[in-house]
Amino acid sequence: MAAPIARSCCSVSLLKSHFLYRKTTLTSYLRVLFHTSASTRTGLLSTLYNRGILKEAFPEKAAQVELPDLLRSGPQTVYCGFDPTADSLHAGNLLAIIGLLHFRDAGHDIIALLGGATARIGDPSGKTAERERLCPATVERNARGILEDLQRIFTNHELYFSSDPSRLGRVTVLNNSSWYKDRQVVEFLSEVGRYFRMGTMLSRHSVQTRLRSADGMSYAEFSYQLFQAFDFYHLHQLHGCRIQLGGTDQLGNVMSGHEFIHKKTGEDVYGLTIPLVTSSVGDKLGKTAGNAVWLSRDKTSPFEFYQYFLRLPDNSVEGYLKLFTFLPLAEVQKVMEQQRREPGKRTAHKRLAAEVTKLVHGKEGLESAKRQVLMFRSSENPNRTCTLFAFIHFMQELF
């Protein structure tokens, strides 16, 4: 008998997080529908493009006409996946979460998908070498950490950034290990593999890049696009999901999902890509690049997180305000005008750092970060300041 593709990567408690994070009754769901106008839902795409959050749509021509019509027809379901390859998400992932939250603000339902199964395969997108293999226990532990990040950010958004919580769409967090743990290899290849053509799979940018590298590409990585495509199909069938968000490096996987669903069901789905967040020198932010700014306070304290955004180069702050905050674009322009009039006050940097820290760490985390900043500024002795910083860092590491 064929072996299961993936055993469960979740404990009983995490499998129970295959849940509807924010329970919404039929009454509140209808309230979302009628309190959110069609113009709000369709205007969302223009807003996201103007903010720089959306980069590409797939299929391009259909998305220009059919996707706005779909959004106009009523609340839709949008998903984004996060493979638990570390025990926390980072600032590079935050933009995808913010993209989901913009859709939720407009009354659409969102799904955050933890890749408990796919993390053990390894996504080759944007990678120059194969990922380190993760054991089930590590993936399970990582998934718990990411779940905590997501829950905290979803809660903070609802508490501090939603103008009308009654119109928010539903939030669901799922783990794909729940539908792969009992699936058989032969069954999967028969059901999914027959819809894929080698020529198309080989043409993907992520595959071509790896095939040209010295290390090449493993079959496990090559097959990753089948699994992500099936995830999209599964969410489409069970949750009516027709829109996937992902980084620009995920476009090939998004295309695979679109093609698979269309061949299997005759229906069209859509992909929206989000630009990759880079450092001031153009490096992608993330754990692989070694410059990750983590969303977990255990890995990057609220103070360090706040300081990262406070110290951004002047030429980056306006773009980051558009990407990482929920400030209306008109408000962003006002903040930038204040910055240009009095650059020494760093008004834009402070507003950016405060908004993002509050989203990720809540009001308490922001106040903690500001207290530490004031402690540094209250000291006029540079040596004392360095000693104070070292002491605070030591205490953070200790506790």
CSV table of C-alpha atoms in Angstrom, one decimal:
chain,number,residue,atom,x,y,z
A,1,MET,CA,0.0,0.0,0.0
A,2,ALA,CA,1.3,3.4,-0.9
A,3,ALA,CA,2.7,5.5,1.9
A,4,PRO,CA,1.0,8.7,3.0
A,5,ILE,CA,2.5,11.8,1.4
A,6,ALA,CA,2.9,13.6,4.7
A,7,ARG,CA,2.1,12.6,8.3
A,8,SER,CA,0.4,15.1,10.5
A,9,CYS,CA,2.8,17.9,11.4
A,10,CYS,CA,0.5,19.2,14.0
A,11,SER,CA,-0.4,18.3,17.6
A,12,VAL,CA,-4.0,17.9,18.6
A,13,SER,CA,-4.0,21.5,19.8
A,14,LEU,CA,-2.6,22.9,16.5
A,15,LEU,CA,-5.0,20.8,14.4
A,16,LYS,CA,-7.8,22.5,16.5
A,17,SER,CA,-6.4,25.7,15.0
A,18,HIS,CA,-7.9,24.5,11.7
A,19,PHE,CA,-10.5,27.0,12.9
A,20,LEU,CA,-12.5,30.1,12.2
A,21,TYR,CA,-10.4,32.6,14.1
A,22,ARG,CA,-13.1,35.2,14.3
A,23,LYS,CA,-16.5,33.5,14.6
A,24,THR,CA,-19.1,35.3,12.5
A,25,THR,CA,-22.8,34.4,12.6
A,26,LEU,CA,-25.0,34.5,9.6
A,27,THR,CA,-26.4,37.8,10.9
A,28,SER,CA,-23.0,39.5,11.1
A,29,TYR,CA,-22.0,38.0,7.7
A,30,LEU,CA,-25.0,39.7,6.1
A,31,ARG,CA,-24.1,42.9,7.9
A,32,VAL,CA,-20.7,42.7,6.3
A,33,LEU,CA,-22.3,42.3,2.9
A,34,PHE,CA,-24.7,45.2,3.2
A,35,HIS,CA,-22.4,47.6,5.1
A,36,THR,CA,-19.7,47.3,2.5
A,37,SER,CA,-20.5,49.0,-0.8
A,38,ALA,CA,-19.6,47.6,-4.2
A,39,SER,CA,-17.5,50.8,-4.8
A,40,THR,CA,-15.5,50.1,-1.6
A,41,ARG,CA,-14.8,46.5,-2.7
A,42,THR,CA,-13.8,47.3,-6.3
A,43,GLY,CA,-11.9,50.5,-5.3
A,44,LEU,CA,-9.8,48.3,-3.1
A,45,LEU,CA,-7.7,47.2,-6.1
A,46,SER,CA,-6.9,50.7,-7.2
A,47,THR,CA,-6.0,51.6,-3.6
A,48,LEU,CA,-3.7,48.6,-3.3
A,49,TYR,CA,-2.0,49.4,-6.6
A,50,ASN,CA,-1.6,53.1,-5.6
A,51,ARG,CA,-0.1,52.1,-2.3
A,52,GLY,CA,2.4,49.8,-4.1
A,53,ILE,CA,1.1,46.7,-2.3
A,54,LEU,CA,0.0,45.0,-5.5
A,55,LYS,CA,2.5,44.4,-8.3
A,56,GLU,CA,1.0,42.0,-10.8
A,57,ALA,CA,-2.3,40.2,-11.4
A,58,PHE,CA,-2.7,36.9,-13.1
A,59,PRO,CA,-4.1,36.2,-15.6
A,60,GLU,CA,-3.4,39.8,-16.5
A,61,LYS,CA,-6.2,40.6,-19.0
A,62,ALA,CA,-8.9,38.7,-17.2
A,63,ALA,CA,-7.9,40.3,-13.8
A,64,GLN,CA,-8.4,43.8,-15.3
A,65,VAL,CA,-12.1,43.1,-16.0
A,66,GLU,CA,-13.3,39.9,-14.4
A,67,LEU,CA,-11.7,40.4,-11.0
A,68,PRO,CA,-13.3,43.9,-10.4
A,69,ASP,CA,-16.6,42.4,-11.4
A,70,LEU,CA,-16.1,39.5,-9.0
A,71,LEU,CA,-15.3,41.9,-6.1
A,72,ARG,CA,-18.3,44.0,-7.0
A,73,SER,CA,-20.6,40.9,-6.8
A,74,GLY,CA,-20.1,40.5,-3.1
A,75,PRO,CA,-17.6,39.4,-0.4
A,76,GLN,CA,-14.9,37.0,-1.8
A,77,THR,CA,-12.4,34.7,-0.1
A,78,VAL,CA,-8.7,35.5,-0.4
A,79,TYR,CA,-5.8,33.4,0.8
A,80,CYS,CA,-2.1,33.6,1.4
A,81,GLY,CA,0.2,30.8,2.5
A,82,PHE,CA,3.0,30.8,5.0
A,83,ASP,CA,5.4,27.8,5.2
A,84,PRO,CA,6.6,27.4,8.9
A,85,THR,CA,10.3,27.1,8.0
A,86,ALA,CA,11.1,29.3,11.1
A,87,ASP,CA,9.3,29.8,14.4
A,88,SER,CA,8.3,33.3,13.5
A,89,LEU,CA,7.3,35.4,10.5
A,90,HIS,CA,9.4,38.4,9.6
A,91,ALA,CA,9.0,41.9,8.1
A,92,GLY,CA,9.2,40.4,4.7
A,93,ASN,CA,6.0,38.4,5.4
A,94,LEU,CA,4.3,41.4,7.0
A,95,LEU,CA,3.4,43.0,3.7
A,96,ALA,CA,1.4,39.9,2.7
A,97,ILE,CA,-0.5,39.9,6.0
A,98,ILE,CA,-1.2,43.6,5.5
A,99,GLY,CA,-2.5,42.8,2.0
A,100,LEU,CA,-4.9,40.3,3.5
A,101,LEU,CA,-6.0,42.8,6.1
A,102,HIS,CA,-6.9,45.4,3.4
A,103,PHE,CA,-9.2,42.8,1.8
A,104,ARG,CA,-10.7,42.0,5.2
A,105,ASP,CA,-11.3,45.7,5.8
A,106,ALA,CA,-13.3,45.9,2.6
A,107,GLY,CA,-15.5,43.1,3.8
A,108,HIS,CA,-13.8,40.1,2.2
A,109,ASP,CA,-13.0,36.8,4.0
A,110,ILE,CA,-9.4,35.9,4.4
A,111,ILE,CA,-7.5,32.7,4.9
A,112,ALA,CA,-4.0,32.4,6.3
A,113,LEU,CA,-2.7,29.0,5.3
A,114,LEU,CA,0.1,27.4,7.3
A,115,GLY,CA,2.1,25.0,5.2
A,116,GLY,CA,2.7,22.3,7.7
A,117,ALA,CA,3.1,19.8,4.9
A,118,THR,CA,4.7,21.9,2.2
A,119,ALA,CA,7.4,23.2,4.7
A,120,ARG,CA,8.8,19.7,4.7
A,121,ILE,CA,9.1,19.7,0.9
A,122,GLY,CA,10.7,23.1,0.5
A,123,ASP,CA,9.6,25.9,-1.8
A,124,PRO,CA,12.4,26.6,-4.3
A,125,SER,CA,11.1,30.1,-5.2
A,126,GLY,CA,13.7,32.8,-4.7
A,127,LYS,CA,16.2,30.3,-3.4
A,128,THR,CA,19.7,29.5,-4.8
A,129,ALA,CA,20.1,26.3,-2.9
A,130,GLU,CA,17.8,23.6,-1.4
A,131,ARG,CA,16.3,24.4,2.0
A,132,GLU,CA,17.5,22.5,5.0
A,133,ARG,CA,15.2,19.5,5.7
A,134,LEU,CA,12.9,20.0,8.7
A,135,CYS,CA,11.7,17.2,10.9
A,136,PRO,CA,7.9,17.0,11.8
A,137,ALA,CA,8.5,18.2,15.4
A,138,THR,CA,10.3,21.3,14.2
A,139,VAL,CA,7.6,22.2,11.7
A,140,GLU,CA,5.0,21.7,14.3
A,141,ARG,CA,6.8,24.0,16.7
A,142,ASN,CA,7.4,26.6,14.0
A,143,ALA,CA,3.7,26.5,13.1
A,144,ARG,CA,2.7,27.3,16.7
A,145,GLY,CA,4.9,30.3,16.7
A,146,ILE,CA,3.6,31.6,13.4
A,147,LEU,CA,0.0,31.0,14.5
A,148,GLU,CA,0.7,33.3,17.5
A,149,ASP,CA,2.1,36.0,15.2
A,150,LEU,CA,-1.0,35.9,13.0
A,151,GLN,CA,-3.5,35.8,15.9
A,152,ARG,CA,-1.8,38.8,17.5
A,153,ILE,CA,-1.6,40.9,14.4
A,154,PHE,CA,-5.2,40.1,13.4
A,155,THR,CA,-6.4,41.1,16.9
A,156,ASN,CA,-4.3,44.3,16.9
A,157,HIS,CA,-5.7,45.3,13.5
A,158,GLU,CA,-9.3,44.8,14.7
A,159,LEU,CA,-8.6,46.7,17.9
A,160,TYR,CA,-6.6,49.7,16.6
A,161,PHE,CA,-6.9,50.0,12.8
A,162,SER,CA,-10.3,49.0,11.7
A,163,SER,CA,-12.7,52.0,11.2
A,164,ASP,CA,-15.7,49.8,11.3
A,165,PRO,CA,-15.3,46.3,12.9
A,166,SER,CA,-18.9,45.4,12.0
A,167,ARG,CA,-18.0,45.2,8.3
A,168,LEU,CA,-14.8,43.1,8.7
A,169,GLY,CA,-14.7,39.9,6.8
A,170,ARG,CA,-14.0,36.6,8.5
A,171,VAL,CA,-10.6,35.2,9.3
A,172,THR,CA,-9.7,31.6,9.0
A,173,VAL,CA,-6.4,30.0,9.8
A,174,LEU,CA,-5.8,26.5,8.3
A,175,ASN,CA,-2.9,24.1,8.1
A,176,ASN,CA,-2.4,22.1,4.9
A,177,SER,CA,-1.1,19.1,6.9
A,178,SER,CA,-4.7,18.3,7.8
A,179,TRP,CA,-5.5,17.4,4.2
A,180,TYR,CA,-2.2,15.7,3.3
A,181,LYS,CA,-1.6,13.5,6.3
A,182,ASP,CA,-3.8,10.7,5.1
A,183,ARG,CA,-3.5,11.1,1.4
A,184,GLN,CA,-1.7,8.4,-0.6
A,185,VAL,CA,1.0,9.0,-3.1
A,186,VAL,CA,-0.6,7.1,-5.9
A,187,GLU,CA,-4.0,8.8,-5.2
A,188,PHE,CA,-2.3,12.3,-5.3
A,189,LEU,CA,-0.4,11.7,-8.6
A,190,SER,CA,-3.5,10.2,-10.2
A,191,GLU,CA,-5.7,13.1,-9.1
A,192,VAL,CA,-3.3,16.0,-9.5
A,193,GLY,CA,-0.2,15.0,-11.4
A,194,ARG,CA,-2.1,14.1,-14.6
A,195,TYR,CA,-3.1,17.8,-15.1
A,196,PHE,CA,0.5,19.1,-15.2
A,197,ARG,CA,2.8,19.1,-18.2
A,198,MET,CA,6.6,18.8,-17.8
A,199,GLY,CA,7.3,21.5,-20.4
A,200,THR,CA,5.2,24.0,-18.5
A,201,MET,CA,6.7,23.0,-15.1
A,202,LEU,CA,10.2,23.3,-16.4
A,203,SER,CA,9.5,26.7,-17.9
A,204,ARG,CA,8.9,28.3,-14.4
A,205,HIS,CA,11.4,30.9,-13.5
A,206,SER,CA,12.2,29.3,-10.1
A,207,VAL,CA,12.9,26.0,-11.8
A,208,GLN,CA,15.0,27.5,-14.6
A,209,THR,CA,17.1,29.5,-12.1
A,210,ARG,CA,17.8,26.4,-9.9
A,211,LEU,CA,18.5,24.1,-12.9
A,212,ARG,CA,21.3,26.6,-14.0
A,213,SER,CA,22.8,26.6,-10.5
A,214,ALA,CA,25.7,24.3,-9.5
A,215,ASP,CA,23.5,22.4,-7.0
A,216,GLY,CA,20.6,21.9,-9.4
A,217,MET,CA,17.1,21.0,-8.1
A,218,SER,CA,15.7,18.0,-6.2
A,219,TYR,CA,12.6,16.3,-7.3
A,220,ALA,CA,10.9,17.2,-4.0
A,221,GLU,CA,11.4,20.9,-4.8
A,222,PHE,CA,10.4,20.4,-8.4
A,223,SER,CA,7.1,18.9,-7.2
A,224,TYR,CA,6.3,21.8,-4.9
A,225,GLN,CA,4.2,23.6,-7.4
A,226,LEU,CA,1.8,20.6,-7.6
A,227,PHE,CA,1.2,20.9,-3.8
A,228,GLN,CA,0.6,24.6,-3.8
A,229,ALA,CA,-1.7,24.3,-6.8
A,230,PHE,CA,-3.7,21.6,-4.9
A,231,ASP,CA,-3.8,23.8,-1.8
A,232,PHE,CA,-5.5,26.5,-4.0
A,233,TYR,CA,-7.9,23.9,-5.4
A,234,HIS,CA,-8.8,22.6,-2.0
A,235,LEU,CA,-9.5,26.1,-0.7
A,236,HIS,CA,-11.5,26.8,-3.8
A,237,GLN,CA,-13.6,23.7,-3.4
A,238,LEU,CA,-14.2,23.9,0.4
A,239,HIS,CA,-14.1,27.7,1.0
A,240,GLY,CA,-15.0,29.2,-2.3
A,241,CYS,CA,-11.6,30.9,-2.5
A,242,ARG,CA,-10.9,32.4,-5.9
A,243,ILE,CA,-8.0,34.8,-5.1
A,244,GLN,CA,-4.5,34.0,-3.9
A,245,LEU,CA,-2.0,36.6,-2.6
A,246,GLY,CA,1.7,35.9,-2.8
A,247,GLY,CA,5.1,37.5,-3.3
A,248,THR,CA,6.4,38.2,-6.8
A,249,ASP,CA,8.6,35.1,-6.4
A,250,GLN,CA,5.4,33.0,-6.1
A,251,LEU,CA,4.0,33.9,-9.5
A,252,GLY,CA,4.9,30.5,-11.0
A,253,ASN,CA,3.1,28.7,-8.2
A,254,VAL,CA,0.1,31.0,-8.6
A,255,MET,CA,0.0,30.2,-12.3
A,256,SER,CA,0.1,26.5,-11.6
A,257,GLY,CA,-2.8,26.8,-9.3
A,258,HIS,CA,-4.8,28.8,-11.8
A,259,GLU,CA,-4.2,26.3,-14.6
A,260,PHE,CA,-4.9,23.3,-12.4
A,261,ILE,CA,-8.2,24.7,-11.2
A,262,HIS,CA,-9.3,25.8,-14.6
A,263,LYS,CA,-8.5,22.4,-16.2
A,264,LYS,CA,-10.2,20.4,-13.3
A,265,THR,CA,-13.3,22.6,-12.8
A,266,GLY,CA,-13.6,25.0,-15.8
A,267,GLU,CA,-13.6,27.9,-13.4
A,268,ASP,CA,-11.2,30.8,-13.2
A,269,VAL,CA,-9.3,31.9,-10.2
A,270,TYR,CA,-6.9,34.9,-9.8
A,271,GLY,CA,-3.5,35.6,-8.4
A,272,LEU,CA,-2.2,38.9,-7.0
A,273,THR,CA,1.5,39.4,-6.3
A,274,ILE,CA,3.0,41.6,-3.7
A,275,PRO,CA,6.5,43.2,-4.1
A,276,LEU,CA,9.3,41.7,-2.1
A,277,VAL,CA,10.5,43.9,0.7
A,278,THR,CA,14.1,44.8,0.4
A,279,SER,CA,16.7,46.5,2.5
A,280,SER,CA,18.2,49.9,1.7
A,281,VAL,CA,20.9,48.2,-0.4
A,282,GLY,CA,18.3,46.1,-2.3
A,283,ASP,CA,18.7,42.8,-0.4
A,284,LYS,CA,15.5,40.8,0.2
A,285,LEU,CA,14.5,40.9,3.9
A,286,GLY,CA,14.3,37.4,5.3
A,287,LYS,CA,15.9,34.7,7.3
A,288,THR,CA,17.9,33.3,4.4
A,289,ALA,CA,19.5,36.7,3.7
A,290,GLY,CA,20.4,36.9,7.4
A,291,ASN,CA,18.7,40.3,7.9
A,292,ALA,CA,15.3,39.3,9.2
A,293,VAL,CA,13.3,41.6,11.4
A,294,TRP,CA,11.1,39.1,13.2
A,295,LEU,CA,7.5,39.6,14.2
A,296,SER,CA,7.9,37.6,17.4
A,297,ARG,CA,9.1,39.7,20.4
A,298,ASP,CA,11.2,36.8,21.5
A,299,LYS,CA,13.4,37.1,18.4
A,300,THR,CA,13.1,40.9,17.8
A,301,SER,CA,12.0,43.0,20.8
A,302,PRO,CA,9.4,45.7,20.3
A,303,PHE,CA,12.2,48.2,20.9
A,304,GLU,CA,14.4,46.7,18.2
A,305,PHE,CA,11.4,46.5,15.9
A,306,TYR,CA,10.5,50.1,16.4
A,307,GLN,CA,14.1,51.2,15.9
A,308,TYR,CA,14.4,49.4,12.6
A,309,PHE,CA,11.6,51.5,11.1
A,310,LEU,CA,12.8,54.6,12.9
A,311,ARG,CA,16.2,54.3,11.3
A,312,LEU,CA,15.1,53.7,7.7
A,313,PRO,CA,16.8,56.0,5.1
A,314,ASP,CA,14.9,59.2,4.3
A,315,ASN,CA,14.2,58.1,0.7
A,316,SER,CA,12.5,54.9,1.9
A,317,VAL,CA,10.1,56.2,4.5
A,318,GLU,CA,7.3,57.5,2.2
A,319,GLY,CA,7.1,54.2,0.4
A,320,TYR,CA,7.1,52.3,3.7
A,321,LEU,CA,4.3,54.5,5.0
A,322,LYS,CA,2.2,53.5,2.0
A,323,LEU,CA,3.1,49.8,2.3
A,324,PHE,CA,3.1,49.1,6.0
A,325,THR,CA,0.5,51.4,7.5
A,326,PHE,CA,-3.3,51.8,7.1
A,327,LEU,CA,-3.0,55.6,6.9
A,328,PRO,CA,-5.1,57.1,4.0
A,329,LEU,CA,-2.8,58.2,1.2
A,330,ALA,CA,-3.8,61.8,1.8
A,331,GLU,CA,-2.6,61.5,5.4
A,332,VAL,CA,0.7,60.0,4.2
A,333,GLN,CA,1.2,63.1,2.1
A,334,LYS,CA,0.5,65.4,5.1
A,335,VAL,CA,3.0,63.5,7.2
A,336,MET,CA,5.6,63.8,4.4
A,337,GLU,CA,4.9,67.5,4.0
A,338,GLN,CA,5.6,67.9,7.8
A,339,GLN,CA,8.8,65.9,7.3
A,340,ARG,CA,10.0,68.1,4.5
A,341,ARG,CA,9.3,71.3,6.4
A,342,GLU,CA,11.1,70.2,9.5
A,343,PRO,CA,13.3,67.2,8.6
A,344,GLY,CA,15.1,67.2,11.9
A,345,LYS,CA,11.9,66.2,13.8
A,346,ARG,CA,11.7,63.0,11.7
A,347,THR,CA,7.9,63.1,11.8
A,348,ALA,CA,7.5,60.5,9.1
A,349,HIS,CA,9.9,58.0,10.6
A,350,LYS,CA,8.3,58.3,14.1
A,351,ARG,CA,4.8,57.9,12.6
A,352,LEU,CA,5.9,54.8,10.6
A,353,ALA,CA,7.6,53.2,13.5
A,354,ALA,CA,4.6,53.8,15.8
A,355,GLU,CA,2.0,52.5,13.3
A,356,VAL,CA,3.9,49.3,12.4
A,357,THR,CA,4.9,48.5,16.0
A,358,LYS,CA,1.4,48.9,17.2
A,359,LEU,CA,0.1,46.5,14.5
A,360,VAL,CA,2.6,43.8,15.3
A,361,HIS,CA,3.1,44.3,19.1
A,362,GLY,CA,0.0,46.1,20.2
A,363,LYS,CA,-0.4,49.2,22.3
A,364,GLU,CA,1.6,47.8,25.1
A,365,GLY,CA,4.5,46.9,22.8
A,366,LEU,CA,4.6,50.3,21.3
A,367,GLU,CA,4.6,52.0,24.7
A,368,SER,CA,7.4,49.7,25.9
A,369,ALA,CA,9.5,50.7,22.8
A,370,LYS,CA,8.9,54.4,23.3
A,371,ARG,CA,9.9,54.2,27.0
A,372,GLN,CA,13.2,52.7,26.0
A,373,VAL,CA,13.8,55.4,23.4
A,374,LEU,CA,13.1,58.0,26.0
A,375,MET,CA,15.6,56.3,28.4
A,376,PHE,CA,18.3,56.7,25.8
A,377,ARG,CA,17.5,60.3,25.0
A,378,SER,CA,17.4,61.3,28.7
A,379,SER,CA,21.1,60.5,28.9
A,380,GLU,CA,23.5,63.1,27.6
A,381,ASN,CA,26.6,61.0,28.3
A,382,PRO,CA,27.4,58.7,25.3
A,383,ASN,CA,29.2,56.2,27.5
A,384,ARG,CA,26.2,56.0,29.8
A,385,THR,CA,23.9,55.5,26.8
A,386,CYS,CA,26.0,52.6,25.5
A,387,THR,CA,26.0,51.0,28.9
A,388,LEU,CA,22.3,51.4,29.3
A,389,PHE,CA,21.7,49.9,25.8
A,390,ALA,CA,23.9,46.9,26.7
A,391,PHE,CA,22.1,46.4,30.0
A,392,ILE,CA,18.6,46.5,28.3
A,393,HIS,CA,19.8,44.1,25.6
A,394,PHE,CA,21.2,41.8,28.3
A,395,MET,CA,17.9,41.8,30.2
A,396,GLN,CA,16.0,41.1,27.0
A,397,GLU,CA,18.2,38.1,26.2
A,398,LEU,CA,17.9,36.9,29.8
A,399,PHE,CA,14.1,37.0,30.1
